[in-house]
Amino acid sequence: MDFWPEFLANSWGREFVAGGFGGIAGVFSGYPLDTLRIRQQHSKTGSAFTILRNVVSTEGPSALYKGMTAPLASVTFQNAMVFQIYAVLSRAFDKSVPLSDPPSYKGVALGGFGTGALQSLILSPVELVKIRLQLQNVQAKPPHQRLDSHKGPLGVAKSIMKTEGWRGMYRGLTITVLRDAPAHSFYFWTYEYMREQLHPGCRKSGQESLRTMLLAGGFAGVASWVCCYPLDVVKTRLQAQSPYVPLKYNGIVDCFRKSVNEEGYHVLWRGLGTAVSRAFLVNGAIFTAYEIALRCLFNNGSIHSENAI
């Protein structure tokens, strides 16, 4: 009964819980745009608006939230771990900075890189299940598989384990690490840099406005996606492959080469507009929820007046 009060009494507990609140806010705010991004990357034609109109007319608005249970169920723990690992690594990579000062930009960038690599171990299976669910009515399947087309994330995960094993569950892990390590480095560095530019001195005082949180978080999300987007397209195509049909791609390089040869280099940026729009919205929500939760936990529920819009 005394676990949570004791856990929240230390800085690790606050970072962990605040990160969880941020993750939940991010999933709810941007999931429909994520579904559109995945369908754009997997298809050969169609704008975001065309795909949106077709999805709503043929499958209903709820299809935009298909597969959300998988990331939502894990996102609290995943995002909590991301912010907690980052808090530790950003200090560990530059110990010359006193604990009373914010971590240096060098520590922020290196800490973000390590955080992205480590969190891929959690994220890769979750994204695999999510992508399979989001593409359920898009991929061609044998008749015996169509009966299972509406099963939830647990059903999809069990099916993958049964037919492909752990190797199948972690399909796309390498490309996820290659995407997330540099992306998280840009992510946290951009956030820290932008919040300081928008509100000088706030990294040390912790009293930036909600507007600063939203904008800095939004710019951080955009920067992280732009730097790694071609890798995300390759990852989606690799993880969308089903064992019920012959595999089209035999690896990262093969997927990259075949995609470019068949559809041109522009395929590597397909869906970028949707991804960037979602990134700004989602990461603004994530950092705002994170910062507010952190202040509530540190200040017994009170938030500085500067945080009001």
mmCIF file of N, CA and C in Angstrom, residues 233-282:
data_model
loop_
_atom_site.group_PDB
_atom_site.id
_atom_site.type_symbol
_atom_site.label_atom_id
_atom_site.label_comp_id
_atom_site.label_asym_id
_atom_site.label_seq_id
_atom_site.Cartn_x
_atom_site.Cartn_y
_atom_site.Cartn_z
ATOM 1 N N VAL A 233 9.525 4.405 -43.849
ATOM 2 C CA VAL A 233 8.810 3.816 -44.987
ATOM 3 C C VAL A 233 9.273 2.378 -45.192
ATOM 4 N N VAL A 234 10.577 2.159 -45.143
ATOM 5 C CA VAL A 234 11.129 0.813 -45.299
ATOM 6 C C VAL A 234 10.643 -0.091 -44.170
ATOM 7 N N LYS A 235 10.629 0.432 -42.951
ATOM 8 C CA LYS A 235 10.180 -0.361 -41.796
ATOM 9 C C LYS A 235 8.723 -0.790 -41.946
ATOM 10 N N THR A 236 7.877 0.133 -42.377
ATOM 11 C CA THR A 236 6.462 -0.197 -42.563
ATOM 12 C C THR A 236 6.293 -1.318 -43.584
ATOM 13 N N ARG A 237 7.019 -1.249 -44.664
ATOM 14 C CA ARG A 237 6.884 -2.252 -45.723
ATOM 15 C C ARG A 237 7.418 -3.611 -45.270
ATOM 16 N N LEU A 238 8.481 -3.609 -44.499
ATOM 17 C CA LEU A 238 9.010 -4.871 -43.991
ATOM 18 C C LEU A 238 8.054 -5.509 -42.987
ATOM 19 N N GLN A 239 7.515 -4.706 -42.078
ATOM 20 C CA GLN A 239 6.651 -5.256 -41.035
ATOM 21 C C GLN A 239 5.257 -5.599 -41.559
ATOM 22 N N ALA A 240 4.870 -5.024 -42.692
ATOM 23 C CA ALA A 240 3.555 -5.325 -43.264
ATOM 24 C C ALA A 240 3.529 -6.672 -43.965
ATOM 25 N N GLN A 241 4.701 -7.262 -44.216
ATOM 26 C CA GLN A 241 4.752 -8.541 -44.925
ATOM 27 C C GLN A 241 4.138 -9.658 -44.084
ATOM 28 N N SER A 242 3.402 -10.519 -44.766
ATOM 29 C CA SER A 242 2.729 -11.636 -44.102
ATOM 30 C C SER A 242 3.353 -12.956 -44.547
ATOM 31 N N PRO A 243 3.443 -13.927 -43.640
ATOM 32 C CA PRO A 243 4.011 -15.233 -44.006
ATOM 33 C C PRO A 243 3.080 -16.053 -44.897
ATOM 34 N N TYR A 244 1.833 -15.590 -45.062
ATOM 35 C CA TYR A 244 0.857 -16.346 -45.857
ATOM 36 C C TYR A 244 1.044 -16.148 -47.354
ATOM 37 N N VAL A 245 1.882 -15.185 -47.716
ATOM 38 C CA VAL A 245 2.222 -14.971 -49.123
ATOM 39 C C VAL A 245 3.738 -14.866 -49.221
ATOM 40 N N PRO A 246 4.319 -15.162 -50.390
ATOM 41 C CA PRO A 246 5.780 -15.057 -50.521
ATOM 42 C C PRO A 246 6.274 -13.665 -50.150
ATOM 43 N N LEU A 247 7.367 -13.614 -49.384
ATOM 44 C CA LEU A 247 7.913 -12.332 -48.956
ATOM 45 C C LEU A 247 8.464 -11.575 -50.153
ATOM 46 N N LYS A 248 8.068 -10.330 -50.274
ATOM 47 C CA LYS A 248 8.527 -9.506 -51.387
ATOM 48 C C LYS A 248 9.915 -8.948 -51.125
ATOM 49 N N TYR A 249 10.196 -8.637 -49.860
ATOM 50 C CA TYR A 249 11.476 -8.020 -49.507
ATOM 51 C C TYR A 249 12.279 -8.960 -48.610
ATOM 52 N N ASN A 250 13.565 -9.084 -48.892
ATOM 53 C CA ASN A 250 14.423 -9.984 -48.126
ATOM 54 C C ASN A 250 15.291 -9.261 -47.102
ATOM 55 N N GLY A 251 15.043 -7.998 -46.912
ATOM 56 C CA GLY A 251 15.816 -7.250 -45.937
ATOM 57 C C GLY A 251 15.733 -5.762 -46.199
ATOM 58 N N ILE A 252 16.461 -4.994 -45.398
ATOM 59 C CA ILE A 252 16.397 -3.536 -45.474
ATOM 60 C C ILE A 252 16.875 -3.031 -46.833
ATOM 61 N N VAL A 253 18.064 -3.473 -47.255
ATOM 62 C CA VAL A 253 18.634 -3.001 -48.522
ATOM 63 C C VAL A 253 17.762 -3.428 -49.697
ATOM 64 N N ASP A 254 17.269 -4.671 -49.648
ATOM 65 C CA ASP A 254 16.421 -5.176 -50.732
ATOM 66 C C ASP A 254 15.123 -4.388 -50.824
ATOM 67 N N CYS A 255 14.533 -4.086 -49.682
ATOM 68 C CA CYS A 255 13.288 -3.311 -49.648
ATOM 69 C C CYS A 255 13.531 -1.901 -50.193
ATOM 70 N N PHE A 256 14.615 -1.290 -49.787
ATOM 71 C CA PHE A 256 14.958 0.049 -50.272
ATOM 72 C C PHE A 256 15.145 0.031 -51.787
ATOM 73 N N ARG A 257 15.910 -0.932 -52.287
ATOM 74 C CA ARG A 257 16.215 -0.994 -53.715
ATOM 75 C C ARG A 257 14.967 -1.253 -54.549
ATOM 76 N N LYS A 258 14.147 -2.230 -54.145
ATOM 77 C CA LYS A 258 12.956 -2.560 -54.914
ATOM 78 C C LYS A 258 11.930 -1.424 -54.880
ATOM 79 N N SER A 259 11.770 -0.788 -53.738
ATOM 80 C CA SER A 259 10.810 0.310 -53.624
ATOM 81 C C SER A 259 11.183 1.461 -54.544
ATOM 82 N N VAL A 260 12.480 1.806 -54.566
ATOM 83 C CA VAL A 260 12.949 2.912 -55.404
ATOM 84 C C VAL A 260 12.864 2.550 -56.886
ATOM 85 N N ASN A 261 13.249 1.323 -57.231
ATOM 86 C CA ASN A 261 13.208 0.891 -58.629
ATOM 87 C C ASN A 261 11.793 0.868 -59.183
ATOM 88 N N GLU A 262 10.821 0.456 -58.342
ATOM 89 C CA GLU A 262 9.440 0.317 -58.804
ATOM 90 C C GLU A 262 8.672 1.630 -58.782
ATOM 91 N N GLU A 263 8.972 2.507 -57.809
ATOM 92 C CA GLU A 263 8.136 3.690 -57.611
ATOM 93 C C GLU A 263 8.898 5.016 -57.592
ATOM 94 N N GLY A 264 10.223 4.952 -57.702
ATOM 95 C CA GLY A 264 11.009 6.167 -57.692
ATOM 96 C C GLY A 264 11.388 6.602 -56.284
ATOM 97 N N TYR A 265 12.312 7.556 -56.204
ATOM 98 C CA TYR A 265 12.798 8.001 -54.892
ATOM 99 C C TYR A 265 11.717 8.713 -54.073
ATOM 100 N N HIS A 266 10.704 9.240 -54.745
ATOM 101 C CA HIS A 266 9.664 9.953 -54.005
ATOM 102 C C HIS A 266 8.894 9.029 -53.064
ATOM 103 N N VAL A 267 8.976 7.705 -53.321
ATOM 104 C CA VAL A 267 8.261 6.765 -52.448
ATOM 105 C C VAL A 267 8.799 6.832 -51.017
ATOM 106 N N LEU A 268 10.071 7.205 -50.880
ATOM 107 C CA LEU A 268 10.690 7.260 -49.549
ATOM 108 C C LEU A 268 10.165 8.417 -48.707
ATOM 109 N N TRP A 269 9.423 9.323 -49.350
ATOM 110 C CA TRP A 269 8.859 10.463 -48.626
ATOM 111 C C TRP A 269 7.333 10.453 -48.675
ATOM 112 N N ARG A 270 6.753 9.343 -49.174
ATOM 113 C CA ARG A 270 5.295 9.262 -49.264
ATOM 114 C C ARG A 270 4.681 9.278 -47.862
ATOM 115 N N GLY A 271 3.710 10.150 -47.665
ATOM 116 C CA GLY A 271 3.054 10.255 -46.366
ATOM 117 C C GLY A 271 3.746 11.196 -45.409
ATOM 118 N N LEU A 272 4.825 11.877 -45.876
ATOM 119 C CA LEU A 272 5.571 12.762 -44.978
ATOM 120 C C LEU A 272 4.705 13.900 -44.447
ATOM 121 N N GLY A 273 3.857 14.474 -45.320
ATOM 122 C CA GLY A 273 2.994 15.568 -44.876
ATOM 123 C C GLY A 273 2.094 15.138 -43.734
ATOM 124 N N THR A 274 1.505 13.940 -43.859
ATOM 125 C CA THR A 274 0.654 13.410 -42.791
ATOM 126 C C THR A 274 1.466 13.169 -41.528
ATOM 127 N N ALA A 275 2.660 12.595 -41.697
ATOM 128 C CA ALA A 275 3.504 12.285 -40.539
ATOM 129 C C ALA A 275 3.934 13.548 -39.805
ATOM 130 N N VAL A 276 4.304 14.584 -40.559
ATOM 131 C CA VAL A 276 4.751 15.838 -39.945
ATOM 132 C C VAL A 276 3.602 16.525 -39.214
ATOM 133 N N SER A 277 2.419 16.531 -39.826
ATOM 134 C CA SER A 277 1.245 17.130 -39.168
ATOM 135 C C SER A 277 0.947 16.406 -37.861
ATOM 136 N N ARG A 278 0.975 15.083 -37.937
ATOM 137 C CA ARG A 278 0.721 14.283 -36.736
ATOM 138 C C ARG A 278 1.811 14.510 -35.696
ATOM 139 N N ALA A 279 3.070 14.579 -36.148
ATOM 140 C CA ALA A 279 4.194 14.736 -35.222
ATOM 141 C C ALA A 279 4.089 16.036 -34.433
ATOM 142 N N PHE A 280 3.709 17.113 -35.110
ATOM 143 C CA PHE A 280 3.600 18.401 -34.419
ATOM 144 C C PHE A 280 2.505 18.338 -33.359
ATOM 145 N N LEU A 281 1.356 17.773 -33.729
ATOM 146 C CA LEU A 281 0.225 17.681 -32.812
ATOM 147 C C LEU A 281 0.531 16.760 -31.638
ATOM 148 N N VAL A 282 1.021 15.564 -31.961
ATOM 149 C CA VAL A 282 1.243 14.541 -30.939
ATOM 150 C C VAL A 282 2.334 14.943 -29.953
#
